[in-house]
Coordinates of C-alpha atoms in Angstrom, one line a residue:
Chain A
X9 CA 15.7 -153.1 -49.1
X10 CA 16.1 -150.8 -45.4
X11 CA 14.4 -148.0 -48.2
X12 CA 11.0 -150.0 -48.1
X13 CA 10.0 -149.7 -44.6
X14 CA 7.6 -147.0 -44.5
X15 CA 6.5 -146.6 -41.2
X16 CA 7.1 -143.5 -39.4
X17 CA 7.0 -141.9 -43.0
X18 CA 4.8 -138.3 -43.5
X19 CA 3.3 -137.7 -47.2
X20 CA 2.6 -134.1 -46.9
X21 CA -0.5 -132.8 -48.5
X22 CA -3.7 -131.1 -47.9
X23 CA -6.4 -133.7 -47.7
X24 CA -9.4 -133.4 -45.1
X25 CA -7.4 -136.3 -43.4
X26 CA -4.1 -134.3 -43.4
X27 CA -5.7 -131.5 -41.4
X28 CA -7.8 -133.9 -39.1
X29 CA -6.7 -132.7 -36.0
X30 CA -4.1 -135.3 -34.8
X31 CA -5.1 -135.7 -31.3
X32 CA -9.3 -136.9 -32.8
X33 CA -6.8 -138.6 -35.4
X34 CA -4.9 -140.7 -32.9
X35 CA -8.6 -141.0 -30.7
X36 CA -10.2 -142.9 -34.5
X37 CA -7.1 -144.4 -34.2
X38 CA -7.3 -146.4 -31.4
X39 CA -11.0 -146.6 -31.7
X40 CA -10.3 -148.3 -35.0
X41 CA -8.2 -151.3 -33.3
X42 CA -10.7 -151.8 -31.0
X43 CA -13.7 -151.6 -33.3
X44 CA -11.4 -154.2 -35.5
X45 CA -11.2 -156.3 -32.4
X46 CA -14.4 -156.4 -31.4
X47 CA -16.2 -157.2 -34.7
X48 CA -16.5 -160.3 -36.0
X49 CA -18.5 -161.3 -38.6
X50 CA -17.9 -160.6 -42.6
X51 CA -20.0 -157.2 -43.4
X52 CA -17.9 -155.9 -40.6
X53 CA -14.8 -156.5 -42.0
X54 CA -16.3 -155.6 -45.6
X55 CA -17.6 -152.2 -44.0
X56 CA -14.2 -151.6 -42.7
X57 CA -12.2 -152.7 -45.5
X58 CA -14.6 -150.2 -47.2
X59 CA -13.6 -147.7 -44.6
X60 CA -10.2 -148.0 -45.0
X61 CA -9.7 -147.4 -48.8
X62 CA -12.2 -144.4 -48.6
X63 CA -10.1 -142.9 -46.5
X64 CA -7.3 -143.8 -48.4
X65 CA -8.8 -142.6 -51.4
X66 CA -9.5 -139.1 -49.4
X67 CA -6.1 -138.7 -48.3
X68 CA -4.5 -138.9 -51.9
X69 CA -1.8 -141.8 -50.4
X70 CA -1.0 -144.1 -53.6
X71 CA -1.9 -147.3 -52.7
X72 CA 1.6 -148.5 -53.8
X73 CA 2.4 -147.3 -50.4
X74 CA -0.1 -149.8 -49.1
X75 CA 1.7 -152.9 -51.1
X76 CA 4.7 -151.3 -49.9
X77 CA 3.9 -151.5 -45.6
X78 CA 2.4 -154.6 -45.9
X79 CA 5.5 -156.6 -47.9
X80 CA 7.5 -156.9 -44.3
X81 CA 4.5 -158.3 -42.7
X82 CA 4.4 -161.2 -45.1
X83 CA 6.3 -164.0 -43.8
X84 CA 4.0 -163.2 -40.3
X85 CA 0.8 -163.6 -42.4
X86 CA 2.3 -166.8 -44.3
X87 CA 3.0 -168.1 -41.1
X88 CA -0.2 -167.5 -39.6
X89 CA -2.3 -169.0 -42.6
X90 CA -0.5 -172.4 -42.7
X91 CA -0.2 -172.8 -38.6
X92 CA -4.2 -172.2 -38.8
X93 CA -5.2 -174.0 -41.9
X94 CA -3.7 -177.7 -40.3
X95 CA -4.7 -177.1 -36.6
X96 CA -8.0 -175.9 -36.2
X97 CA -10.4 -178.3 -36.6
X98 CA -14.2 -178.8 -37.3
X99 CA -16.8 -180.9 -38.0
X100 CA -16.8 -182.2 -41.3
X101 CA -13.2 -181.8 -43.3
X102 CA -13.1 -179.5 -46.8
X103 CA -10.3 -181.5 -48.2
X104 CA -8.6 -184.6 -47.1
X105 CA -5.5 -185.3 -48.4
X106 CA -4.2 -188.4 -46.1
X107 CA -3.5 -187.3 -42.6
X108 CA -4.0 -183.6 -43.5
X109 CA -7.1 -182.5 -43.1
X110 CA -8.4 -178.7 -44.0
X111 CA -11.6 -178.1 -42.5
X112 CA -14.3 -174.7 -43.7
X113 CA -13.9 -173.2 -40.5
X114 CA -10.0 -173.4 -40.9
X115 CA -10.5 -171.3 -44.0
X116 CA -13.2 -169.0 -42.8
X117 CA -10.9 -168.1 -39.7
X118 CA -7.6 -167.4 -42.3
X119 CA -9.6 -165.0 -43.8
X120 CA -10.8 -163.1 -40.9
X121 CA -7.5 -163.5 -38.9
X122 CA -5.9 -161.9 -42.3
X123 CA -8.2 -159.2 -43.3
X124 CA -7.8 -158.0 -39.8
X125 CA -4.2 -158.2 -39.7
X126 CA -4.0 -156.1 -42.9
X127 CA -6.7 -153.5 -42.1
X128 CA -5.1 -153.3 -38.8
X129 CA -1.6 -152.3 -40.6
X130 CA -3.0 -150.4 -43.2
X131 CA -5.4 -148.3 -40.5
X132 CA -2.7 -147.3 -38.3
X133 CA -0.3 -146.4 -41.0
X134 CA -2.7 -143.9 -42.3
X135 CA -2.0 -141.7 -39.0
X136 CA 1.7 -142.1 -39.8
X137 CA 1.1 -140.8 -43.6
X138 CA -1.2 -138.1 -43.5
X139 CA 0.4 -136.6 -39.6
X140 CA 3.5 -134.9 -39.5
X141 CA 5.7 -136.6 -36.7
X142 CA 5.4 -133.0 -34.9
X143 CA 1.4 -133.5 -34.7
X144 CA 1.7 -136.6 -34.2
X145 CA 3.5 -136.3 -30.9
X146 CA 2.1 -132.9 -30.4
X147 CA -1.4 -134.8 -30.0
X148 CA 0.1 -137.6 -28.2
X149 CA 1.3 -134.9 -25.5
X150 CA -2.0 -133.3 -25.5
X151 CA -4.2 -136.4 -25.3
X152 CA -1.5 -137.7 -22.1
X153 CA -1.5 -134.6 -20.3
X154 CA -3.4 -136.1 -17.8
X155 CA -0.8 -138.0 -16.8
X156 CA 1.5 -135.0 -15.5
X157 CA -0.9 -135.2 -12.6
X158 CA 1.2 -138.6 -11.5
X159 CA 4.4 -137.4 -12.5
X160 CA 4.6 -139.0 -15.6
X161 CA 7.0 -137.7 -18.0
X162 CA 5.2 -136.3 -20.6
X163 CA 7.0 -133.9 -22.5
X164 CA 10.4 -136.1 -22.2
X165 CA 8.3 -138.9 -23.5
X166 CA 7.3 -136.9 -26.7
X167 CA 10.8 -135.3 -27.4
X168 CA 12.1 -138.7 -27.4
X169 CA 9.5 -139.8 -29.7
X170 CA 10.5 -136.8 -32.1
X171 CA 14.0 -137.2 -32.1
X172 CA 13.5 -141.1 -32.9
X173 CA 11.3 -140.6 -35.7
X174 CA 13.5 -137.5 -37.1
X175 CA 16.3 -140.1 -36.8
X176 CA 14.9 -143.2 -38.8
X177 CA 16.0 -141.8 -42.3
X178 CA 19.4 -140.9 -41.3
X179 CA 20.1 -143.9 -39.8
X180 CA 18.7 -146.3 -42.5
X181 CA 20.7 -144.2 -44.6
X182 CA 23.4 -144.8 -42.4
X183 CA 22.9 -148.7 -42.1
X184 CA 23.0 -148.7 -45.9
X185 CA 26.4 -147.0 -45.9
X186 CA 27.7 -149.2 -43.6
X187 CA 26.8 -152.3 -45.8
X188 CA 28.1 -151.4 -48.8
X189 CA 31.2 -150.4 -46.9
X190 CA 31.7 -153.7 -45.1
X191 CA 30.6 -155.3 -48.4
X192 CA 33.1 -153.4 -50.5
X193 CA 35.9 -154.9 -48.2
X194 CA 34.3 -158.4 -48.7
X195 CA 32.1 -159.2 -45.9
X196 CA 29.0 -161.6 -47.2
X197 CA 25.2 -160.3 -46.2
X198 CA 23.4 -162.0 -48.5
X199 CA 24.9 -165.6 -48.4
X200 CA 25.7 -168.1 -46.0
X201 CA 23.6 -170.3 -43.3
X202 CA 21.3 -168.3 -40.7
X203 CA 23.7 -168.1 -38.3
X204 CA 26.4 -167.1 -40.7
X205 CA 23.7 -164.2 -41.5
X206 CA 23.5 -163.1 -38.1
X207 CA 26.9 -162.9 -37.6
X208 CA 27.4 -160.8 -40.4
X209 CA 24.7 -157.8 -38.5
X210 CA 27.4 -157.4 -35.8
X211 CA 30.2 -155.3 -38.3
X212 CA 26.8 -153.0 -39.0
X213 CA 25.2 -152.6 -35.8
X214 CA 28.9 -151.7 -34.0
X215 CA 29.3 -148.9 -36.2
X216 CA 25.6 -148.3 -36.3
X217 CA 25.3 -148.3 -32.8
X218 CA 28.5 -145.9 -32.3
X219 CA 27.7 -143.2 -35.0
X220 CA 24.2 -143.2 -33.1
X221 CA 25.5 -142.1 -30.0
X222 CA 28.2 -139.8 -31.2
X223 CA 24.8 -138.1 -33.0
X224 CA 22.8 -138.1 -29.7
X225 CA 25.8 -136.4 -28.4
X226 CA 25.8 -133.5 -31.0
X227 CA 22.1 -133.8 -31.0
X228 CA 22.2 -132.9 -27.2
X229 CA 24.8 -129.6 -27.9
X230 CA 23.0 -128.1 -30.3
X231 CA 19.5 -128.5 -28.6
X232 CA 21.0 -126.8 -25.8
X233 CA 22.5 -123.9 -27.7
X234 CA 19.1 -123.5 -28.9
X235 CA 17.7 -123.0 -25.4
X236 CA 16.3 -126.8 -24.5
X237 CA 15.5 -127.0 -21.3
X238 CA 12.7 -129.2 -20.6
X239 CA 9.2 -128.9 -21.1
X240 CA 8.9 -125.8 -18.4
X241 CA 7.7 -122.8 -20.2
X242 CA 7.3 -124.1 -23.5
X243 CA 5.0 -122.8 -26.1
X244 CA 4.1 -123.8 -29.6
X245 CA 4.2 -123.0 -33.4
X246 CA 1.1 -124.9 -34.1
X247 CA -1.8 -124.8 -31.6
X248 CA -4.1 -127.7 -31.6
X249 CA -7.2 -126.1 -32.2
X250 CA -10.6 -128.0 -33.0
X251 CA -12.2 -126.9 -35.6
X252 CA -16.0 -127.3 -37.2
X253 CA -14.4 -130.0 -40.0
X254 CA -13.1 -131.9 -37.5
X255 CA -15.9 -132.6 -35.7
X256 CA -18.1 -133.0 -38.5
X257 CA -15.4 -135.7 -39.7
X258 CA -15.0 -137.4 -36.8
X259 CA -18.9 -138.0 -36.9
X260 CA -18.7 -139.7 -39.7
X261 CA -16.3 -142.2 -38.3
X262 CA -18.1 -142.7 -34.9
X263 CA -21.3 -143.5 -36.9
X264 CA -18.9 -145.6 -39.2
X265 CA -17.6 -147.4 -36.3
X266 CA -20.7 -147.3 -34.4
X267 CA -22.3 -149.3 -37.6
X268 CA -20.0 -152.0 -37.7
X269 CA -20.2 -152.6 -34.3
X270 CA -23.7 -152.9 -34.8
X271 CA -23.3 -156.0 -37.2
X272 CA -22.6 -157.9 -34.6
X273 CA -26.3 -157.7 -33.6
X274 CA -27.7 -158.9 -37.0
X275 CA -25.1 -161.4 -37.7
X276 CA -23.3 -163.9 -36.6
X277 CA -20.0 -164.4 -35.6
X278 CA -17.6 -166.3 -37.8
X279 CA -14.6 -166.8 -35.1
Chain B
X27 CA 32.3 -100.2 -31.0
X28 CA 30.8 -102.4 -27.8
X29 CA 32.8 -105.8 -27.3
X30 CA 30.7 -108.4 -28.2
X31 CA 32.6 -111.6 -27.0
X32 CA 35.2 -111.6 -24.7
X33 CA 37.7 -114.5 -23.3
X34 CA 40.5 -113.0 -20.7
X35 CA 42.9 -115.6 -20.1
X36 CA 41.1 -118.7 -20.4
X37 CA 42.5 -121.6 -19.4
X38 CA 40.6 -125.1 -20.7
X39 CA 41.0 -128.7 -20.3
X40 CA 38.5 -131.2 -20.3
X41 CA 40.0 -133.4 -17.7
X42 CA 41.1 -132.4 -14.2
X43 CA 44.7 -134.2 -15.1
X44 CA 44.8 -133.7 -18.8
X45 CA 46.0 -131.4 -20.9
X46 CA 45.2 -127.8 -21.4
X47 CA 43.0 -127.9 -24.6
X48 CA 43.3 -124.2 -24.4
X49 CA 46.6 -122.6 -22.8
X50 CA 45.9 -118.3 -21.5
X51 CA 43.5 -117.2 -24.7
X52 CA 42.4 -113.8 -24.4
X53 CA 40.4 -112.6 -27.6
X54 CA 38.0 -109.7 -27.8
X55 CA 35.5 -109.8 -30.3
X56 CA 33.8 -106.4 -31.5
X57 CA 30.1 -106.0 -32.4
X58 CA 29.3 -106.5 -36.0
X59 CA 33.1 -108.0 -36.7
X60 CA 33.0 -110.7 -39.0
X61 CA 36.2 -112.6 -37.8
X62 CA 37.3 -116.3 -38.7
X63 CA 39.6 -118.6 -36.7
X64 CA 42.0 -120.7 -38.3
X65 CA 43.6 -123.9 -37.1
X66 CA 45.0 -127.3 -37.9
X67 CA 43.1 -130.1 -36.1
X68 CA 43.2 -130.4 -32.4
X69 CA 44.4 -127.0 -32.3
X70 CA 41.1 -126.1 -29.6
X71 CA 39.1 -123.9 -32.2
X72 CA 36.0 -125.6 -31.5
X73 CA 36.9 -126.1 -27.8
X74 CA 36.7 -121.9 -27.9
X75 CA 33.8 -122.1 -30.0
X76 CA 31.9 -124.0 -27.4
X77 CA 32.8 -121.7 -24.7
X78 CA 31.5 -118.4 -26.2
X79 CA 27.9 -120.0 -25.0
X80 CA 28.8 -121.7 -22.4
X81 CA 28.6 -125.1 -23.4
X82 CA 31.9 -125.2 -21.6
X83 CA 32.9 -123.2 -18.7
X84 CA 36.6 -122.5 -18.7
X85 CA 39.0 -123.4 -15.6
X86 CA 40.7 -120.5 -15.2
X87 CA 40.1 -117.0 -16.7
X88 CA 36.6 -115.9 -17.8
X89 CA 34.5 -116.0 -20.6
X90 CA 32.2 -112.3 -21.0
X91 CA 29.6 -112.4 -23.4
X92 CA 27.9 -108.1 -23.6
X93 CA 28.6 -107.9 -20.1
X94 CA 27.6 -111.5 -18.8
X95 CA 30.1 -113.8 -17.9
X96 CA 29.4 -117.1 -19.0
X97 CA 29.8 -118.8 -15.4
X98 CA 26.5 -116.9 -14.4
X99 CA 24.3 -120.2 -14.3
X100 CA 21.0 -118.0 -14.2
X101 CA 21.7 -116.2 -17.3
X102 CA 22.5 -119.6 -19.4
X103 CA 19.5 -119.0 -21.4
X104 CA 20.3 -115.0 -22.2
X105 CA 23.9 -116.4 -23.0
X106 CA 22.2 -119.1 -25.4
X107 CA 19.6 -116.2 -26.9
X108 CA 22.5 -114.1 -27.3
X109 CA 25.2 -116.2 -29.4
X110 CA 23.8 -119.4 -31.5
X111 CA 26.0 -122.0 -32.6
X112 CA 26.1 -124.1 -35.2
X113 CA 28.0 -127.4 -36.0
X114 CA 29.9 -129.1 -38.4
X115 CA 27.6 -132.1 -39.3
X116 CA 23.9 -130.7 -40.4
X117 CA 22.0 -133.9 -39.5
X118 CA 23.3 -133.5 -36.0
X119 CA 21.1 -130.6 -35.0
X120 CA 18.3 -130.4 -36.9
X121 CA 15.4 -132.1 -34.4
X122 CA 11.8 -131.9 -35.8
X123 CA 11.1 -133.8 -39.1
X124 CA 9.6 -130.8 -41.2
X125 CA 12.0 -127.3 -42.0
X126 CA 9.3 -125.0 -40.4
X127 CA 9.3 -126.4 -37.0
X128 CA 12.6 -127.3 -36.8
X129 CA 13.4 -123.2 -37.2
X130 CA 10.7 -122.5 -34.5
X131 CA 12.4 -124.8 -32.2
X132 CA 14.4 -122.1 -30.5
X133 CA 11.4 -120.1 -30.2
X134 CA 9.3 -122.7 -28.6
X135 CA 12.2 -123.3 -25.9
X136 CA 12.3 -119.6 -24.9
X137 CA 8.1 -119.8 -24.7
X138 CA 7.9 -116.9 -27.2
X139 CA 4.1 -116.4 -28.8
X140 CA 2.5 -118.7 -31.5
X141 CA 2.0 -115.9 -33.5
X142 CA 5.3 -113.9 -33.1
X143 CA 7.1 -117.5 -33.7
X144 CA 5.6 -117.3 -37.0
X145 CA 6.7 -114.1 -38.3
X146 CA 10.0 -114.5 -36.8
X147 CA 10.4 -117.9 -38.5
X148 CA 9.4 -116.6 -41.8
X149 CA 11.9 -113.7 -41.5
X150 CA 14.8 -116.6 -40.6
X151 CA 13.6 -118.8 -43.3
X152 CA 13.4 -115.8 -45.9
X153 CA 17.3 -114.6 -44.6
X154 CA 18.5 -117.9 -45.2
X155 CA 16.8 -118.7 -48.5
X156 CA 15.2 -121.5 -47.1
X157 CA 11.5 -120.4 -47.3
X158 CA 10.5 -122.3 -50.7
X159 CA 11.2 -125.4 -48.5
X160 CA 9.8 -124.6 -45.3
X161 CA 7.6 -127.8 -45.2
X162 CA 9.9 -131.0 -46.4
X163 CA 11.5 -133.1 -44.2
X164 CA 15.2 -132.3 -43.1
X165 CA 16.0 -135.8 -45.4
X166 CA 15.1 -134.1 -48.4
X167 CA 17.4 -131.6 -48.8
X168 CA 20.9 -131.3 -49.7
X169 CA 23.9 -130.9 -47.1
X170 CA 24.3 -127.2 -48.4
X171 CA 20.2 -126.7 -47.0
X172 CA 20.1 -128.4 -44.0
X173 CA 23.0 -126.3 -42.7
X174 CA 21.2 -123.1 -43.9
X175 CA 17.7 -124.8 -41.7
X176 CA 20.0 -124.8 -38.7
X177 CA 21.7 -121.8 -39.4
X178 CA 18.0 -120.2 -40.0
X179 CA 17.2 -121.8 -36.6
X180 CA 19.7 -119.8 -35.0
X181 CA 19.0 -116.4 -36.2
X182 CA 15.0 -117.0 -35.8
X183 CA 16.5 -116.4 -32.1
X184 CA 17.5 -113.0 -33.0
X185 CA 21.1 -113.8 -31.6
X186 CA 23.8 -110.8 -31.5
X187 CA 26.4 -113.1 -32.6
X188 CA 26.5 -116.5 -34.3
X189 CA 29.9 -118.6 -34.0
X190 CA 29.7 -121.7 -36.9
X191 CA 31.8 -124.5 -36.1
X192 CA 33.0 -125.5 -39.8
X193 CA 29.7 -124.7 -40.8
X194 CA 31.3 -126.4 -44.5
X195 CA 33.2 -129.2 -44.3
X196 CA 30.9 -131.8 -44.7
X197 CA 29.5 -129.8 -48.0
X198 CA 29.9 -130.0 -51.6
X199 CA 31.0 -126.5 -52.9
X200 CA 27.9 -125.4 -53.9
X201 CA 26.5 -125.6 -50.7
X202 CA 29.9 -124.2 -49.3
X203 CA 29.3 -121.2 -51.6
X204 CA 25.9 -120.7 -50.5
X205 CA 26.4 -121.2 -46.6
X206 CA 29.0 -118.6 -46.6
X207 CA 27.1 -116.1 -48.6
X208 CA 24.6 -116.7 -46.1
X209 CA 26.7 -116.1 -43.6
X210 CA 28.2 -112.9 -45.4
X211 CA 24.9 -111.4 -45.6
X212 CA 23.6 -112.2 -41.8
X213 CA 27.4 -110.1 -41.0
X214 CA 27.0 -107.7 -43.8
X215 CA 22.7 -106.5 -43.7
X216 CA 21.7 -107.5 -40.2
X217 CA 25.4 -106.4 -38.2
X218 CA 25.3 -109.8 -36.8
X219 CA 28.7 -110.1 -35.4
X220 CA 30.7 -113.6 -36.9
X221 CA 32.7 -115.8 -35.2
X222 CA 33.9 -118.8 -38.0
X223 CA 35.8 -121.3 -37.5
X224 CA 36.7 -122.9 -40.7
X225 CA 39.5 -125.0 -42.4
X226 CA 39.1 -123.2 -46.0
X227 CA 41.1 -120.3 -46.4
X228 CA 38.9 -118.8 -49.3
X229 CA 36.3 -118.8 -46.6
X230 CA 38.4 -117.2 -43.9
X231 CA 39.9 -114.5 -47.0
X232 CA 36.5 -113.2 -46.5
X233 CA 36.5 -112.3 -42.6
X234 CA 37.5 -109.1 -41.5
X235 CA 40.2 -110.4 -38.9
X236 CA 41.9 -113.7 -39.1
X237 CA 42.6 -115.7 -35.8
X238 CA 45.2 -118.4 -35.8
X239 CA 45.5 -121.0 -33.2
X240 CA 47.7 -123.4 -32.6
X241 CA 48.0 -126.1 -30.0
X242 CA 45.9 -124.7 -27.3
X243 CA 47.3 -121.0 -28.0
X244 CA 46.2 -117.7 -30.6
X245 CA 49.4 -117.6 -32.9
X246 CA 48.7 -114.5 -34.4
X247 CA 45.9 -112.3 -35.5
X248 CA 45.5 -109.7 -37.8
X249 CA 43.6 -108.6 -41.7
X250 CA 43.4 -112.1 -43.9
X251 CA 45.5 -109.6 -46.1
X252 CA 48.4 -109.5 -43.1
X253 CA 48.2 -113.4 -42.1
X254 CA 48.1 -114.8 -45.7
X255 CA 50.7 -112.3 -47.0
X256 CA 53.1 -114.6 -44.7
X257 CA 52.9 -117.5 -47.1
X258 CA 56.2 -119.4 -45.5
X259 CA 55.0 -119.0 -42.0
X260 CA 51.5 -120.0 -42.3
X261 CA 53.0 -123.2 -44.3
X262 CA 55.4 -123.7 -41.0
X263 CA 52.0 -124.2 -39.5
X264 CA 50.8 -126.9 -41.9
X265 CA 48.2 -124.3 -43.0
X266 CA 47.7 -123.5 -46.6
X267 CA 47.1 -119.6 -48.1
X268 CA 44.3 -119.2 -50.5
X269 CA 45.0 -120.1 -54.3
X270 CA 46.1 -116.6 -55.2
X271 CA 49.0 -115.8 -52.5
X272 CA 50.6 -119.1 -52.9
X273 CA 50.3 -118.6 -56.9
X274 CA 52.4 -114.8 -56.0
X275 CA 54.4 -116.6 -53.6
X276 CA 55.5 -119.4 -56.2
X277 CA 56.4 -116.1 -59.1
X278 CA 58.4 -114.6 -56.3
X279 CA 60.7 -117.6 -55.8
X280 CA 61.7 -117.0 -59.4
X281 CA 62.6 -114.0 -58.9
X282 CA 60.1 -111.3 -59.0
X283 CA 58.3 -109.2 -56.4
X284 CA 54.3 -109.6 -56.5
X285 CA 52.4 -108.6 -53.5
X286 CA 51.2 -112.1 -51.9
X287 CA 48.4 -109.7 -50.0
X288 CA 46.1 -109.9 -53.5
X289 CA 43.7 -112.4 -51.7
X290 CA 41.2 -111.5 -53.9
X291 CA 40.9 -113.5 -57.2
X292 CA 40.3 -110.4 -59.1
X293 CA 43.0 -108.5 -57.2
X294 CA 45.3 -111.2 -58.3
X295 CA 44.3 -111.3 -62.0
X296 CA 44.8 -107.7 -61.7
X297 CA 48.1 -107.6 -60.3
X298 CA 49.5 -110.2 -62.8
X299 CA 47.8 -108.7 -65.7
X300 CA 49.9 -105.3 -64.8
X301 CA 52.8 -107.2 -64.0
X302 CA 53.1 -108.5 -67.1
X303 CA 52.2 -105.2 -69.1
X304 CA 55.5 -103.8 -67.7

């Protein structure tokens, strides 16, 4: 179960979107949210659907993978769909089933409101797949530079990004040793009323919680022994460096972007 | 031979009111020794081990490491450069999420060249027998290769001396077999000098001098042949003696008079194969 949460995860490879330079990466990124955001109407979502799975398709990331991040998010989408379907209300009902009544506009806005949630989850996981954590936060540091001008943290804030993401696997690893330890001596996960359930979390987070910091600890040590001392001085094994792909790739995606923002001109808006 | 590490009379505790963790230790390590400390638990082996980079600063007495003393705050980072550590549990140390940068972390710290930090990576990685998986993540590979990463992380460093806090105990015995081998040929090729702590006495047969430390104090030192040849008093200190002394040890209570100093599995074989021709 704790082995099917993929984000954070890196699929090496060697893909034009692997090598995208992570800071433009993380820039389409964000651009992407907002673009999904700010357009409304169905050939936009169709275009960026489209634009999604091509770049999925370019990256070589199995779609399984795709099934795989959106599976959490499910009871979120359920809930959304039926909250929608019963309260929003228009002119002339679709269906009317005694005091339940589903109006088109109901339906029309499920299918937006979903549609963007997914392409939203399956957008920004992309960066996670196709960037190593290291570029990742390696562009992150880049692109908030900026910010060292007003004292912001910057090179603490990406360490501790690093370390957190370095630490996922071990600790779900971790978690799942812990359960089937308490479970060998008898405790019950799986069964029980919810509050039964929650109770049961506290004999895995206590030991979760401890290991973690006895790991920080050691973590701490050993980064010191190697020399840690703060961003001051630093250099890097991998410079950022911009190169003629990446701007001919990133092109694509403004026009891309820039297109479906268009739609909004030519059609109209369905919420 | 230069004097590579050097403790005169430390004195350690990690409380003000406590008790000493380590009582008047005063150890000289030479360049290029290979030398491995042995010790039941709490005995302060990794409390020393820590102090040779000054991780901790001893109370009383000094700590010199090739002429520095480790109380010299501004020379921290030469101190560091100088003698890498590495720890027991291999997930603990290893910080970046691919094998490659997690090697060039020491190298980015001490703001060494992008280009230099690859060639001195791919030298560690290569030493360590790591290279073929220089780009997975630290969660694919075994115990036995995440300790090599880390300890290919230290000598990308170019350290004159690397002290391994039970480098093995949390690894199956391949990876046991290949971490020390490692270790053997870092001592053996490149003359960097050893300092391993260890709780396997196969492991610390290997060393060229034997440490043993108990409660706070050095016991006795001496060849792994002289230490383990003293089969009753190492037992008095609850440790064991590799395979082959106890095995001489054991014929000798019956009677007979083997040499318990074949440490050696092939020195034993031949000892007993001789013993039983006559």
């Amino acid at each position: 179960m704790l082995k099917d949460i993929t984000i954070g995860q890196h699929f090496p490879g060697k893909s034009p979107v692997h090598n995208l330079d992570a800071r433009l990466k993380i820039v389409i990124t964000v651009l992407f949210v907002i673009v999904r955001f700010m357009s409304t109407n169905f050939p936009g979502l169709i275009l960026s659907g489209v634009f999604v799975l091509a770049m999925y398709k370019l990256s070589g990331i199995p779609l399984k993978m795709l099934k795989k991040s959106i599976k959490p998010l499910m009871p979120l989408i359920v809930f959304t769909v039926i909250l929608n379907l019963f309260f929003i209300k228009g002119e002339t009902p679709l269906i009317k089933l005694g005091f339940v009544e589903i109006y088109p506009e109901a339906v029309m806005f499920i299918i937006v409101m979903i549609s963007r949630i997914l392409l939203l989850i399956c957008g920004t996981s992309l960066l996670t797949y196709t960037t190593s954590t290291i570029a990742l936060t390696d562009g992150l540091e880049a692109l908030m530079k900026p910010l060292n001008k007003i004292n912001f943290p910057v090179h603490e804030m990406a360490m501790m990004m690093t370390i957190a993401l370095r630490f996922i696997p071990t600790l779900i690893e971790e978690t799942e040793k812990i359960m089937n330890a308490q479970k060998s001596r008898g405790a019950l996960l799986d069964s029980g009323s919810f509050s039964d359930k929650i109770k049961a979390l506290v004999p895995i987070l206590v030991p979760l919680f401890i290991s973690a910091f006895r790991r920080a600890e050691e973590l701490a040590t050993a980064m010191e022994c190697r020399c840690y001392h703060g961003g001051e001085g630093r250099t890097r094994l991998r410079q950022l460096k911009i190169t003629n792909d990446d701007i001919r790739y990133t092109a694509v995606c403004m026009v891309t972007f820039a297109v479906i923002l268009s739609m909004k001109l030519f059609f109209t808006r369905v919420i | 031979m230069s004097i590579m590490l050097n403790a005169e009379n430390v004195w350690f505790r990690y409380s003000q009111e406590g008790d000493w963790a380590l009582k008047d230790i005063s150890l000289q390590v030479e360049k290029g020794e290979f030398v491995a400390v042995l010790g039941s638990n709490g005995c302060g082996k990794s409390t020393l081990a820590k102090l040779f980079n000054a991780i901790l600063l001893p109370e009383k007495g000094d700590i010199i490491v090739e002429g520095i003393n480790t109380k010299e705050e501004e020379k921290l980072l030469d101190i560091r450069q100088k003698v890498g550590m590495v720890f027991q549990n291999p997930d603990n140390q290893i910080v970046a999420t691919v094998v490659e940068e997690d090697v060039a972390f020491a190298l980015e710290n001490m703001g060494v060249p992008p280009r230099e930090i690859r060639t001195r990576i791919d030298e560690a990685m290569q030493s360590a027998g790591i290279y073929k998986h220089r780009e997975k993540g630290p969660h694919q590979l075994s115990g036995g290769q995440k300790q090599r990463v880390a300890i290919a992380g230290i000598i990308a460093m170019r350290p004159d001396c690397i002290v391994l806090d039970e480098p093995t105990a949390m690894l199956d015995p391949y990876g046991r077999e290949a971490v020390i081998n490692t270790v053997k040929k870092l001592n053996k090729e490149y003359g960097i000098t050893v300092v391993l702590i260890t709780h396997y006495m196969t492991e610390a047969a290997q060393a060229d001098r034997i440490v043993v430390m108990t409660k706070g104090k050095i016991e006795k030192m001496g060849t792994p042949k002289e230490i383990f040849s003293q089969v009753e008093y190492m037992q008095s200190l609850a440790l064991d003696v590799p395979q082959t002394s106890a095995l001489a040890y054991e014929i000798n209570k019956h009677g007979f008079n083997l040499s318990t100093e074949a440490i050696s599995i092939d020195e034993c074989a031949a000892q007993l194969y001789k013993f039983l021709e006559e």
